[in-house]
């Protein structure tokens, strides 16, 4: 059973545009929702994370929007740049699981110049 | 920021041999580390939780006798793929949360294993 569903699978955005990636979760016990960026052949790097007590968090060009009632959260990348081209993963974890992350399927983002 | 290293970064081995992959937290202690496996164009799948001083906890479907995990110190966990076969070829990644810190996990750069 896939506990975290991510969409779209791939995304093409023009330079300067907004990239939006969505995730939905099933387990209401999840209380930590990070987004990771991964370049080919590299390990994932944490971009931004949110907890259910806030509806939005912004760090630079990256914003997480969180909808607890809908059990959904999304990543918005403003002013997308070719250097943002990578695979993005959402994830979720429960506080009593010692940090064990459940990942979404991933979104391959391509930003065209 | 916190740094996690892995060694080797890539390894090629013959079928039937064993391969050891190291995961080190360089500037913090980690009582827990996680091992993931990632096939091309796919997501990260958690294999096991490595616990310092105790046995690892394996996810359902992961063979504990094939993927041996040892967490000998607060900064080192090792994953040994025993009797490797071509289907074990994959990208293996470890991660660690900083001890006593938040849920933030720091990932290693990954190890590419190719079994011939």
GROMACS .gro file of C-alpha atoms in nm:
model
  229
    1UNK     CA    1   0.000   0.000   0.000
    2UNK     CA    2   0.151   0.329  -0.112
    3UNK     CA    3   0.126   0.564   0.185
    4UNK     CA    4   0.251   0.874   0.004
    5UNK     CA    5   0.134   0.943  -0.350
    6UNK     CA    6   0.315   1.201  -0.559
    7UNK     CA    7   0.223   1.368  -0.887
    8UNK     CA    8   0.303   1.444  -1.158
    9UNK     CA    9   0.564   1.185  -1.250
   10UNK     CA   10   0.737   1.437  -1.475
   11UNK     CA   11   0.710   1.810  -1.527
   12UNK     CA   12   0.844   2.052  -1.785
   13UNK     CA   13   0.848   2.421  -1.698
   14UNK     CA   14   0.985   2.724  -1.876
   15UNK     CA   15   1.256   2.928  -1.707
   16UNK     CA   16   1.099   3.181  -1.473
   17UNK     CA   17   0.780   2.981  -1.436
   18UNK     CA   18   0.630   2.816  -1.129
   19UNK     CA   19   0.681   2.443  -1.072
   20UNK     CA   20   0.415   2.272  -0.864
   21UNK     CA   21   0.442   1.917  -0.730
   22UNK     CA   22   0.171   1.755  -0.523
   23UNK     CA   23   0.165   1.482  -0.262
   24UNK     CA   24  -0.112   1.308  -0.073
   25UNK     CA   25  -0.079   1.089   0.230
   26UNK     CA   26  -0.304   0.838   0.400
   27UNK     CA   27  -0.174   0.798   0.752
   28UNK     CA   28  -0.296   1.075   0.980
   29UNK     CA   29  -0.021   0.986   1.227
   30UNK     CA   30   0.240   1.141   0.998
   31UNK     CA   31   0.368   1.463   1.153
   32UNK     CA   32   0.671   1.562   0.948
   33UNK     CA   33   0.671   1.629   0.575
   34UNK     CA   34   1.003   1.705   0.401
   35UNK     CA   35   1.085   1.761   0.037
   36UNK     CA   36   1.411   1.634  -0.108
   37UNK     CA   37   1.596   1.723  -0.428
   38UNK     CA   38   1.808   1.462  -0.599
   39UNK     CA   39   2.046   1.502  -0.890
   40UNK     CA   40   2.149   1.197  -1.097
   41UNK     CA   41   2.399   0.977  -0.916
   42UNK     CA   42   2.375   1.177  -0.593
   43UNK     CA   43   2.202   1.132  -0.261
   44UNK     CA   44   1.888   1.332  -0.181
   45UNK     CA   45   1.931   1.675  -0.025
   46UNK     CA   46   1.674   1.830   0.206
   47UNK     CA   47   1.503   2.133   0.053
   48UNK     CA   48   1.234   2.231   0.297
   49UNK     CA   49   1.008   2.061   0.551
   50UNK     CA   50   0.682   2.134   0.730
   51UNK     CA   51   0.480   2.011   1.027
   52UNK     CA   52   0.099   1.991   1.042
   53UNK     CA   53   0.064   2.289   1.275
   54UNK     CA   54   0.130   2.536   0.993
   55UNK     CA   55  -0.034   2.568   0.652
   56UNK     CA   56   0.255   2.720   0.463
   57UNK     CA   57   0.630   2.752   0.487
   58UNK     CA   58   0.855   2.952   0.259
   59UNK     CA   59   1.231   2.941   0.217
   60UNK     CA   60   1.364   3.147  -0.068
   61UNK     CA   61   1.203   3.033  -0.392
   62UNK     CA   62   1.062   2.717  -0.233
   63UNK     CA   63   0.722   2.707  -0.060
   64UNK     CA   64   0.535   2.418   0.097
   65UNK     CA   65   0.158   2.441   0.118
   66UNK     CA   66  -0.006   2.202   0.361
   67UNK     CA   67  -0.374   2.104   0.380
   68UNK     CA   68  -0.428   1.886   0.685
   69UNK     CA   69  -0.797   1.818   0.625
   70UNK     CA   70  -0.732   1.703   0.270
   71UNK     CA   71  -0.414   1.518   0.372
   72UNK     CA   72  -0.224   1.689   0.094
   73UNK     CA   73   0.088   1.900   0.064
   74UNK     CA   74   0.263   2.059  -0.227
   75UNK     CA   75   0.593   2.212  -0.328
   76UNK     CA   76   0.601   2.535  -0.525
   77UNK     CA   77   0.922   2.646  -0.691
   78UNK     CA   78   0.899   3.011  -0.791
   79UNK     CA   79   1.107   3.160  -1.074
   80UNK     CA   80   1.220   2.812  -1.179
   81UNK     CA   81   1.572   2.792  -1.318
   82UNK     CA   82   1.748   2.533  -1.537
   83UNK     CA   83   1.962   2.447  -1.235
   84UNK     CA   84   1.645   2.332  -1.058
   85UNK     CA   85   1.617   2.045  -1.307
   86UNK     CA   86   1.630   1.738  -1.084
   87UNK     CA   87   1.408   1.474  -0.929
   88UNK     CA   88   1.201   1.586  -0.633
   89UNK     CA   89   1.067   1.356  -0.364
   90UNK     CA   90   0.813   1.427  -0.097
   91UNK     CA   91   0.824   1.219   0.217
   92UNK     CA   92   0.647   1.172   0.546
   93UNK     CA   93   0.731   1.032   0.886
   94UNK     CA   94   0.579   0.969   1.224
   95UNK     CA   95   0.740   1.113   1.534
   96UNK     CA   96   0.746   0.783   1.714
   97UNK     CA   97   0.916   0.605   1.425
   98UNK     CA   98   1.255   0.757   1.494
   99UNK     CA   99   1.270   0.941   1.168
  100UNK     CA  100   1.176   0.658   0.932
  101UNK     CA  101   1.077   0.829   0.607
  102UNK     CA  102   0.819   0.707   0.359
  103UNK     CA  103   0.890   0.854   0.016
  104UNK     CA  104   0.662   0.948  -0.269
  105UNK     CA  105   0.732   0.817  -0.617
  106UNK     CA  106   0.928   1.121  -0.729
  107UNK     CA  107   0.883   1.393  -0.991
  108UNK     CA  108   1.138   1.454  -1.261
  109UNK     CA  109   1.148   1.829  -1.322
  110UNK     CA  110   1.296   1.980  -1.633
  111UNK     CA  111   1.325   2.357  -1.658
  112UNK     CA  112   1.373   2.475  -2.015
  113UNK     CA  113   1.580   2.790  -2.082
  114UNK     CA  114   2.558   2.149   0.799
  115UNK     CA  115   2.558   1.785   0.894
  116UNK     CA  116   2.755   1.558   0.664
  117UNK     CA  117   2.711   1.189   0.593
  118UNK     CA  118   2.966   1.006   0.383
  119UNK     CA  119   2.956   0.669   0.210
  120UNK     CA  120   3.235   0.445   0.091
  121UNK     CA  121   3.287   0.331  -0.172
  122UNK     CA  122   3.099   0.560  -0.411
  123UNK     CA  123   3.080   0.280  -0.665
  124UNK     CA  124   3.176  -0.086  -0.672
  125UNK     CA  125   3.172  -0.362  -0.929
  126UNK     CA  126   3.184  -0.721  -0.812
  127UNK     CA  127   3.139  -1.071  -0.944
  128UNK     CA  128   2.827  -1.271  -0.875
  129UNK     CA  129   2.857  -1.471  -0.554
  130UNK     CA  130   3.093  -1.235  -0.376
  131UNK     CA  131   3.015  -1.008  -0.081
  132UNK     CA  132   3.040  -0.632  -0.077
  133UNK     CA  133   3.060  -0.401   0.225
  134UNK     CA  134   2.935  -0.042   0.214
  135UNK     CA  135   3.020   0.205   0.490
  136UNK     CA  136   2.810   0.496   0.608
  137UNK     CA  137   2.965   0.756   0.836
  138UNK     CA  138   2.827   1.062   1.008
  139UNK     CA  139   3.120   1.303   0.996
  140UNK     CA  140   3.027   1.579   1.236
  141UNK     CA  141   2.754   1.436   1.454
  142UNK     CA  142   2.662   1.119   1.636
  143UNK     CA  143   2.384   0.896   1.512
  144UNK     CA  144   2.234   0.619   1.722
  145UNK     CA  145   2.012   0.538   1.427
  146UNK     CA  146   2.090   0.521   1.060
  147UNK     CA  147   1.872   0.412   0.771
  148UNK     CA  148   1.959   0.217   0.458
  149UNK     CA  149   1.769   0.274   0.136
  150UNK     CA  150   1.781   0.113  -0.204
  151UNK     CA  151   1.699   0.296  -0.525
  152UNK     CA  152   1.658   0.147  -0.871
  153UNK     CA  153   1.691   0.372  -1.179
  154UNK     CA  154   1.405   0.617  -1.220
  155UNK     CA  155   1.243   0.491  -0.901
  156UNK     CA  156   1.194   0.617  -0.549
  157UNK     CA  157   1.391   0.533  -0.239
  158UNK     CA  158   1.281   0.217  -0.065
  159UNK     CA  159   1.370   0.176   0.300
  160UNK     CA  160   1.554  -0.150   0.360
  161UNK     CA  161   1.637  -0.137   0.727
  162UNK     CA  162   1.696   0.072   1.035
  163UNK     CA  163   2.044   0.040   1.181
  164UNK     CA  164   2.060   0.074   1.559
  165UNK     CA  165   2.386   0.140   1.743
  166UNK     CA  166   2.462  -0.145   1.980
  167UNK     CA  167   2.166  -0.360   1.881
  168UNK     CA  168   2.022  -0.556   1.594
  169UNK     CA  169   1.897  -0.383   1.283
  170UNK     CA  170   1.528  -0.370   1.206
  171UNK     CA  171   1.445  -0.487   0.857
  172UNK     CA  172   1.149  -0.383   0.644
  173UNK     CA  173   0.909  -0.645   0.520
  174UNK     CA  174   1.048  -0.840   0.228
  175UNK     CA  175   1.414  -0.755   0.294
  176UNK     CA  176   1.631  -1.061   0.363
  177UNK     CA  177   1.828  -0.997   0.679
  178UNK     CA  178   2.073  -1.278   0.604
  179UNK     CA  179   2.150  -1.127   0.265
  180UNK     CA  180   2.181  -0.767   0.373
  181UNK     CA  181   2.388  -0.770   0.691
  182UNK     CA  182   2.389  -0.447   0.889
  183UNK     CA  183   2.629  -0.358   1.166
  184UNK     CA  184   2.621  -0.033   1.364
  185UNK     CA  185   2.943  -0.060   1.560
  186UNK     CA  186   2.975   0.300   1.674
  187UNK     CA  187   2.782   0.624   1.695
  188UNK     CA  188   2.930   0.738   1.364
  189UNK     CA  189   2.952   0.422   1.154
  190UNK     CA  190   2.704   0.176   1.005
  191UNK     CA  191   2.792  -0.087   0.747
  192UNK     CA  192   2.578  -0.275   0.498
  193UNK     CA  193   2.717  -0.599   0.361
  194UNK     CA  194   2.551  -0.750   0.056
  195UNK     CA  195   2.630  -1.120   0.082
  196UNK     CA  196   2.647  -1.357  -0.213
  197UNK     CA  197   2.560  -1.074  -0.447
  198UNK     CA  198   2.368  -1.142  -0.768
  199UNK     CA  199   2.297  -0.918  -1.067
  200UNK     CA  200   1.951  -0.835  -0.932
  201UNK     CA  201   2.121  -0.676  -0.629
  202UNK     CA  202   2.269  -0.413  -0.858
  203UNK     CA  203   2.129  -0.084  -0.737
  204UNK     CA  204   2.203   0.252  -0.575
  205UNK     CA  205   2.236   0.214  -0.199
  206UNK     CA  206   2.192   0.525   0.015
  207UNK     CA  207   2.219   0.573   0.388
  208UNK     CA  208   2.078   0.850   0.602
  209UNK     CA  209   2.107   0.960   0.960
  210UNK     CA  210   1.917   1.196   1.187
  211UNK     CA  211   2.132   1.399   1.420
  212UNK     CA  212   2.116   1.248   1.767
  213UNK     CA  213   1.888   1.449   1.989
  214UNK     CA  214   1.797   1.673   1.700
  215UNK     CA  215   1.488   1.723   1.491
  216UNK     CA  216   1.344   1.484   1.237
  217UNK     CA  217   1.582   1.621   0.977
  218UNK     CA  218   1.768   1.343   0.806
  219UNK     CA  219   2.095   1.382   0.627
  220UNK     CA  220   2.163   1.155   0.334
  221UNK     CA  221   2.490   1.014   0.212
  222UNK     CA  222   2.599   1.050  -0.150
  223UNK     CA  223   2.507   0.690  -0.230
  224UNK     CA  224   2.696   0.382  -0.348
  225UNK     CA  225   2.642   0.240  -0.693
  226UNK     CA  226   2.670  -0.141  -0.683
  227UNK     CA  227   2.703  -0.336  -1.005
  228UNK     CA  228   2.710  -0.715  -0.985
  229UNK     CA  229   2.839  -0.891  -1.294
   0.00000   0.00000   0.00000
